[in-house]
Amino acid sequence: MTIHFPFQNTYSALPANFFARVAPTPVASPRLIKLNRPLALQLGLDPDLLSTPEGTEILAGKRLPDGADPIAMAYAGHQFGHFVPQLGDGRAILLGEVVDRDGVRRDIQLKGSGPTPFSRRGDGRAALGPVLREYIVSEAMFALGIPTTRSLAAVVTGEPVMRETALPGAVLTRIASSHIRVGTFQFFAARGDTDGVRALADHVIARHYPELKGAERPYHALLAGVVARQADLIARWLLVGFIHGVMNTDNTSISGETIDYGPCAFLDAYNPAQVFSSIDEMGRYAYANQPRIGLWNLTRLAECLLPLFSDDKEKAIEQAQEILGEFPQAFTVAYNSGLRRKVGLFTARDGDEALIQDLLDAMAKNEADFTLTFRQLGEAAADEAADVRAQFTDPAAFDEWAGRWRQRLALEPQSAAERKAAMHAVNPAFIPRNHRIEAAIFAAVNQDDYAPFEELLTVLAKPYQDQPQYAAYADPPLPEQRVTQTFCGT
């Protein structure tokens, strides 16, 4: 049986130093855990064929589909602020690119598919837990409307991987509009390879920013485009309480998608300084630090592009700083407008930001659940009796704020029903809560039970809808269920 992937590969046509050609390492006895059938159809693939033993072998890296040109991409990166000149795909192999039904080019990558020249003494494999985490969270982010890589399939390999203990091995099939990162530019810039930087920039413009092709200063426009997308993306993260966990430059996508779901997590109680990642001991990537780090990462990209801006280095730096200077305003506009929608304000008035900040301050002081507070605020907009105040350790703190909020709502033209519907459209009822993810992983890894994983995916596919039969999934963790640390899983 031949399973056809309509590959149209462009990255592997770039110069040889952009990647290493390497095939996935075959595995013993792959078993399909989950296939994302709607995504397969969107990619022009046949989900029924992918579900066969032959299809499962492709998704596990045991056999190559026709037309595949498997490569591991080269990149560098700042990891927790320290520059590493060569990283690269150490446990991921890009099979190729397809153009989906909307005309968008997508990478199809196997994550956990064996060693590559960039593995740095690693085994190139992935454990089941991190594969399930990425599948759950990336698909939840898609349903939340946040730009993200997607998950096409998860396969167990039938082989253990050795971490602290032996764990079931697995492979994730990841879909991205590309896997080009800030660190990809850094790889060439660190080597003084201006031709490589230019070739990469031209490729990125053609692939992600085609409207810039005729621009008078295309490389300046490219930096401005990436700045705008990252500002919008990070604002969207904060508006749903998402913490990436490892915002290294090699985990910052040029396309503006969320990529690399390692120790990521969502806020339960609102705390701007919240960190979950076990390796982020200094809080570099804490929830509220994410905009600052986003700009730091974009500054590293700008440094790579300086030779393309001008032969006069001082002039190039000045031009880059001007473009980078647009980030704070772009982020603030996206974040504040999102916050206004979350509290039911659809016109902008003086004092709105201060009013919303007062709510956030009260939430932080009173350990209010981030997701539930905003969701129940939608109920409160239509019903005075809605019990938002129960989220606060001191309910009077909410009462004081709510009086001012209702005065402000009275100046808006919407009816109560319209306001509630609009607020519910931006305030999810369901997020991938950390304790639910851990429970699904535990059942799969320790009991070979995927029912919790499947049910969680079902709930998260409709995050903005009330789902009475799954109401418990909206609940925050009990004290004994709280997840205080998440792990990279590499």
XYZ file of C-alpha atoms in Angstrom:
490
model
C 0.000 0.000 0.000
C 1.251 3.483 -0.902
C 0.205 6.338 1.334
C 0.606 9.565 -0.572
C 1.729 12.792 1.086
C 1.517 15.687 -1.405
C 4.940 17.046 -0.439
C 6.197 20.309 -1.958
C 9.467 20.830 -0.108
C 11.214 24.200 -0.115
C 13.365 24.278 3.024
C 15.383 21.240 1.976
C 16.167 23.089 -1.279
C 18.085 25.743 0.680
C 21.902 25.488 1.036
C 23.255 22.328 2.670
C 24.394 24.102 5.850
C 20.770 24.874 6.759
C 20.119 21.281 7.835
C 21.390 17.719 8.009
C 19.784 15.011 5.918
C 18.830 12.191 8.277
C 16.140 9.535 8.298
C 14.037 8.626 11.337
C 15.239 5.602 13.307
C 12.791 2.697 12.985
C 10.986 1.557 16.123
C 9.887 -1.889 17.257
C 6.097 -2.051 17.319
C 4.339 1.294 16.909
C 0.750 1.694 18.028
C -1.458 4.636 17.137
C -2.837 6.381 20.218
C -4.511 9.356 18.602
C -5.022 10.692 15.087
C -6.345 14.199 14.550
C -8.759 13.360 11.742
C -10.014 16.909 10.996
C -6.428 18.157 10.765
C -5.462 15.245 8.482
C -8.266 16.213 6.093
C -7.206 19.868 6.245
C -3.696 18.785 5.202
C -5.041 16.814 2.257
C -4.227 13.467 3.893
C -6.462 10.405 4.187
C -7.156 9.728 7.895
C -8.361 6.196 7.157
C -5.059 5.320 5.504
C -3.079 6.996 8.274
C -4.935 4.790 10.775
C -3.741 1.572 9.114
C -0.629 -0.280 10.307
C 1.273 1.196 7.349
C 0.106 4.705 8.225
C 1.062 4.180 11.856
C 4.560 3.136 10.765
C 4.911 6.438 8.878
C 3.728 8.413 11.902
C 6.264 6.538 14.056
C 9.153 7.023 11.638
C 9.395 3.327 10.836
C 8.759 3.901 7.138
C 9.010 6.986 4.947
C 6.131 8.192 2.798
C 6.732 8.801 -0.890
C 8.263 12.194 -1.572
C 9.643 12.702 1.919
C 12.975 14.516 2.154
C 13.765 14.047 5.859
C 15.998 16.670 7.474
C 17.012 17.940 10.900
C 17.119 21.731 10.908
C 20.140 23.653 12.179
C 19.686 26.497 14.652
C 21.369 28.173 17.617
C 19.767 29.944 20.563
C 19.881 31.787 23.829
C 18.815 29.345 26.532
C 17.920 31.193 29.746
C 20.016 34.085 28.463
C 23.121 32.008 27.599
C 24.044 31.688 23.939
C 24.608 28.222 22.476
C 25.954 28.510 18.908
C 24.710 25.092 17.779
C 21.497 23.437 18.896
C 19.365 22.124 16.027
C 16.727 19.421 15.839
C 18.133 16.887 18.281
C 15.049 14.696 18.419
C 12.866 15.911 15.586
C 12.942 15.237 11.863
C 11.075 17.261 9.253
C 9.531 14.841 6.748
C 8.496 17.578 4.350
C 5.972 20.290 3.568
C 2.430 20.134 2.246
C 0.104 22.906 1.097
C -3.173 22.546 2.955
C -6.719 23.082 1.709
C -6.521 26.800 2.494
C -3.332 27.173 0.469
C -1.145 27.431 3.573
C 2.209 25.631 3.534
C 2.671 23.343 6.558
C 5.641 21.402 7.921
C 5.095 17.787 8.915
C 7.627 16.911 11.589
C 8.179 13.802 13.691
C 9.187 14.643 17.246
C 10.950 11.833 19.129
C 11.990 10.041 15.950
C 15.583 9.216 16.855
C 19.053 10.778 16.971
C 20.319 13.383 14.529
C 23.701 15.113 14.122
C 22.325 17.754 16.544
C 21.386 15.345 19.357
C 24.322 16.307 21.613
C 24.657 12.803 23.103
C 20.877 12.526 23.521
C 18.903 9.519 22.332
C 16.659 11.561 20.048
C 13.581 9.958 21.561
C 10.559 11.303 23.424
C 8.720 9.872 26.395
C 4.963 9.400 26.258
C 4.154 12.033 28.904
C 5.619 15.059 27.078
C 4.058 13.883 23.805
C 0.612 13.774 25.408
C 1.186 17.159 27.084
C 2.066 18.795 23.757
C -0.871 17.143 22.008
C -3.328 18.340 24.676
C -2.029 21.879 25.070
C -1.357 22.658 21.404
C -4.832 21.501 20.384
C -6.352 23.439 23.301
C -4.519 26.577 22.165
C -5.873 26.075 18.643
C -9.426 25.817 20.008
C -8.818 28.968 22.083
C -7.973 30.806 18.859
C -4.279 31.328 19.600
C -1.697 30.851 16.804
C 0.031 27.549 17.460
C 1.701 24.485 16.081
C -0.747 21.574 15.931
C -0.673 17.871 16.680
C -1.581 15.420 13.931
C -0.854 12.172 15.730
C 0.618 10.493 18.769
C 2.122 7.016 18.521
C 3.704 4.786 21.156
C 6.828 3.122 19.827
C 6.826 -0.141 21.771
C 10.284 0.767 23.087
C 11.198 2.285 26.464
C 13.192 5.488 26.818
C 15.493 5.955 29.761
C 15.042 9.143 31.773
C 15.119 8.974 35.586
C 13.355 5.645 35.032
C 12.286 3.637 32.004
C 9.263 5.269 30.356
C 7.140 4.351 27.343
C 8.542 5.905 24.173
C 6.353 7.901 21.821
C 6.438 10.056 18.680
C 4.400 13.199 18.067
C 3.601 14.311 14.537
C 3.765 18.092 14.767
C 2.344 20.476 12.194
C 3.641 24.042 11.897
C 3.485 26.813 9.324
C 7.248 26.420 9.661
C 9.838 25.501 12.267
C 12.013 28.580 11.603
C 12.997 30.295 14.847
C 14.886 33.361 16.012
C 17.617 30.820 16.765
C 17.715 29.798 13.091
C 18.855 33.314 12.199
C 21.290 33.257 15.113
C 22.917 30.090 13.744
C 24.132 31.950 10.635
C 24.764 35.308 12.285
C 27.027 33.677 14.908
C 29.167 32.326 12.068
C 29.390 35.665 10.288
C 27.454 34.076 7.412
C 25.583 37.095 6.052
C 24.690 35.210 2.874
C 23.007 32.569 5.043
C 21.086 35.220 6.988
C 19.953 36.794 3.716
C 18.916 33.476 2.160
C 16.937 32.619 5.297
C 15.312 36.066 5.397
C 14.308 35.770 1.741
C 12.838 32.325 2.404
C 10.877 33.612 5.419
C 9.508 36.579 3.465
C 8.382 34.323 0.626
C 6.803 31.828 3.008
C 5.352 33.909 5.848
C 5.319 37.540 4.748
C 4.771 37.447 0.949
C 3.176 40.912 1.069
C 6.659 42.287 1.863
C 8.304 41.010 -1.322
C 7.974 44.332 -3.089
C 8.737 46.469 -0.051
C 11.348 49.183 -0.440
C 13.192 47.830 2.622
C 12.050 44.189 2.871
C 14.348 43.176 5.756
C 13.258 46.117 7.886
C 9.660 45.203 7.063
C 10.362 41.582 8.000
C 11.572 42.577 11.468
C 8.521 44.823 11.879
C 6.250 41.947 10.840
C 7.764 39.523 13.336
C 7.593 42.184 16.077
C 3.887 42.735 15.385
C 3.040 39.020 15.405
C 4.974 38.305 18.590
C 3.397 41.276 20.377
C -0.062 40.003 19.470
C 0.794 36.390 20.330
C 2.167 37.147 23.801
C -0.835 39.377 24.567
C -3.082 36.439 23.680
C -1.079 34.170 26.002
C -1.565 36.510 28.930
C -5.276 36.914 28.239
C -5.877 33.183 28.803
C -3.343 32.796 31.638
C -0.799 30.791 29.610
C 2.841 30.474 30.672
C 5.154 29.119 27.963
C 7.836 28.169 30.453
C 10.889 28.166 28.156
C 10.913 31.304 26.008
C 14.398 30.711 24.664
C 15.197 32.236 21.280
C 15.209 28.744 19.761
C 11.593 28.413 20.958
C 10.471 31.699 19.385
C 8.817 31.162 16.024
C 9.324 33.593 13.153
C 5.802 32.820 11.908
C 4.192 34.032 15.150
C 2.965 30.615 16.275
C 3.320 29.183 19.774
C 5.930 26.438 19.504
C 7.632 23.915 21.806
C 5.258 23.009 24.620
C 7.687 21.777 27.252
C 6.992 22.769 30.865
C 4.103 25.020 29.786
C 1.184 25.578 32.153
C -1.923 27.677 32.764
C -2.570 29.854 35.781
C -5.006 28.624 38.386
C -4.936 31.424 40.990
C -3.857 34.685 39.379
C -0.265 35.496 40.254
C 1.823 37.673 37.913
C 5.055 36.133 39.261
C 3.873 32.548 38.708
C 6.460 30.064 37.446
C 5.812 26.359 36.913
C 8.900 25.221 35.004
C 11.252 23.247 37.250
C 14.276 24.655 35.398
C 13.253 28.324 35.649
C 14.712 28.852 39.097
C 15.123 32.629 38.739
C 11.663 33.300 37.295
C 13.036 34.559 33.980
C 9.988 33.241 32.132
C 7.333 33.992 34.769
C 3.826 34.846 33.542
C 4.180 38.639 33.686
C 7.764 38.584 32.348
C 6.723 37.136 28.995
C 6.300 40.467 27.149
C 9.721 41.676 28.325
C 11.346 38.415 27.254
C 9.525 38.557 23.923
C 11.154 41.922 23.224
C 14.532 40.590 24.395
C 14.237 37.712 21.913
C 13.217 40.050 19.099
C 16.255 42.197 19.879
C 18.413 39.128 19.243
C 16.673 38.703 15.874
C 17.333 42.345 15.056
C 21.037 41.849 15.781
C 21.123 39.076 13.189
C 19.508 41.285 10.547
C 21.759 44.345 11.044
C 24.088 43.503 8.105
C 21.020 43.426 5.826
C 19.855 46.851 7.028
C 22.896 48.950 6.226
C 26.658 48.790 5.772
C 26.809 51.568 8.366
C 26.470 49.636 11.639
C 25.403 52.620 13.728
C 22.720 53.490 11.199
C 21.544 49.860 11.132
C 21.304 49.772 14.946
C 19.313 52.996 14.969
C 16.879 51.600 12.394
C 16.497 48.331 14.314
C 15.874 50.163 17.592
C 13.156 52.201 15.950
C 11.371 49.019 14.802
C 11.842 47.274 18.168
C 10.424 50.386 19.811
C 7.056 49.481 18.277
C 6.760 46.330 20.395
C 5.668 47.842 23.756
C 2.882 49.859 22.170
C 1.705 46.965 19.974
C 1.648 44.615 22.956
C -0.094 47.136 25.226
C -2.803 47.880 22.653
C -3.486 44.172 22.059
C -3.410 43.308 25.760
C -5.527 46.229 26.972
C -8.136 45.801 24.259
C -8.322 42.112 25.145
C -8.724 42.901 28.831
C -11.515 45.376 28.060
C -13.381 42.654 26.166
C -12.836 40.239 29.063
C -14.624 42.600 31.478
C -17.390 43.518 29.029
C -16.217 46.950 27.888
C -16.513 47.468 24.158
C -15.708 51.159 23.979
C -12.549 52.735 25.377
C -12.790 55.425 28.053
C -10.331 57.130 30.345
C -9.897 55.130 33.519
C -10.611 51.716 31.970
C -7.037 50.451 32.362
C -6.946 51.518 36.003
C -10.303 49.864 36.675
C -9.120 46.574 35.159
C -5.775 46.758 36.960
C -7.656 47.158 40.237
C -9.470 43.899 39.471
C -6.207 42.110 38.682
C -4.628 43.447 41.868
C -7.598 42.226 43.925
C -7.445 38.834 42.181
C -3.746 38.488 43.004
C -4.231 39.532 46.615
C -7.232 37.200 47.064
C -5.895 34.170 45.124
C -8.831 34.307 42.714
C -8.869 31.715 39.958
C -7.971 33.501 36.719
C -10.200 31.564 34.332
C -13.220 31.200 36.597
C -13.202 34.836 37.707
C -13.450 36.139 34.162
C -15.936 33.458 33.073
C -18.202 34.186 36.025
C -17.839 37.906 35.390
C -19.782 37.253 32.198
C -22.564 35.738 34.275
C -22.411 38.682 36.675
C -22.768 41.122 33.771
C -26.219 39.670 33.159
C -27.155 38.661 36.709
C -26.345 40.574 39.881
C -26.540 37.344 41.894
C -23.782 35.499 39.984
C -21.216 34.259 42.485
C -17.924 35.731 41.269
C -17.195 36.910 44.786
C -16.746 33.288 45.936
C -13.432 33.273 44.006
C -11.997 35.843 46.438
C -10.695 34.996 49.904
C -12.143 38.372 50.930
C -15.394 38.714 48.928
C -15.724 42.336 50.015
C -12.723 43.141 47.802
C -14.746 42.073 44.792
C -17.881 43.881 45.974
C -16.031 47.195 46.165
C -14.670 46.769 42.643
C -17.948 45.459 41.222
C -19.766 48.655 42.242
C -17.399 50.751 40.118
C -17.522 48.175 37.300
C -21.321 48.283 37.104
C -21.242 52.080 36.940
C -18.872 51.792 33.991
C -21.022 49.115 32.287
C -24.001 51.469 32.471
C -22.192 53.722 29.966
C -22.051 50.904 27.371
C -24.798 50.400 24.764
C -25.068 46.593 24.904
C -27.914 44.743 26.543
C -27.041 42.428 29.432
C -27.596 39.377 27.222
C -25.378 40.773 24.452
C -22.665 41.610 26.940
C -22.728 38.139 28.498
C -22.514 36.452 25.078
C -19.617 38.687 24.031
C -17.747 38.062 27.290
C -18.280 34.314 27.097
C -16.840 34.392 23.560
C -13.478 35.616 24.925
C -13.434 34.110 28.437
C -13.080 30.327 28.233
C -14.891 28.061 30.641
C -12.345 25.307 30.036
C -8.559 25.440 29.846
C -6.074 22.551 30.017
C -5.704 22.719 33.772
C -2.416 21.325 34.976
C -3.906 18.723 37.311
C -6.127 17.390 34.515
C -3.158 17.079 32.164
C -1.159 15.248 34.830
C -4.075 12.878 35.527
C -4.410 12.052 31.820
C -0.663 11.450 31.520
C -0.588 9.295 34.662
C -3.420 7.063 33.420
C -1.772 6.632 30.011
C 1.774 6.029 31.221
C 1.001 3.857 34.223
C -2.214 2.081 33.229
C -2.238 2.241 29.407
C -5.591 3.996 29.846
C -6.272 6.750 27.322
C -9.879 7.468 28.303
C -8.946 10.519 30.465
C -6.773 11.846 27.603
C -9.611 11.433 25.095
C -12.205 13.016 27.360
C -9.936 15.965 28.121
C -9.450 16.561 24.396
C -13.217 16.436 23.895
C -13.809 19.100 26.550
C -10.991 21.370 25.370
C -12.182 21.325 21.764
C -15.042 23.680 22.778
C -13.481 25.909 25.443
C -15.936 28.789 25.170
C -19.079 26.666 25.387
C -20.846 25.677 28.579
C -20.674 21.879 28.670
C -22.846 20.844 31.625
C -21.895 17.180 31.319
C -18.225 18.150 31.781
C -18.743 20.927 34.350
C -16.161 19.414 36.718
C -13.427 20.166 34.165
C -13.925 23.876 34.877
C -13.105 23.412 38.548
C -9.722 24.525 39.872
C -7.615 21.888 41.613
C -8.227 20.909 45.200
C -5.247 21.733 47.439
C -3.914 18.176 47.143
C -4.295 18.281 43.313
C -2.265 21.444 42.765
C 0.610 21.151 40.317
C 3.464 23.366 41.452
C 6.141 22.255 38.969
C 6.178 21.154 35.340
C 9.071 19.484 33.563
C 10.645 19.764 30.151
C 10.562 16.039 29.464
C 13.425 16.041 26.972
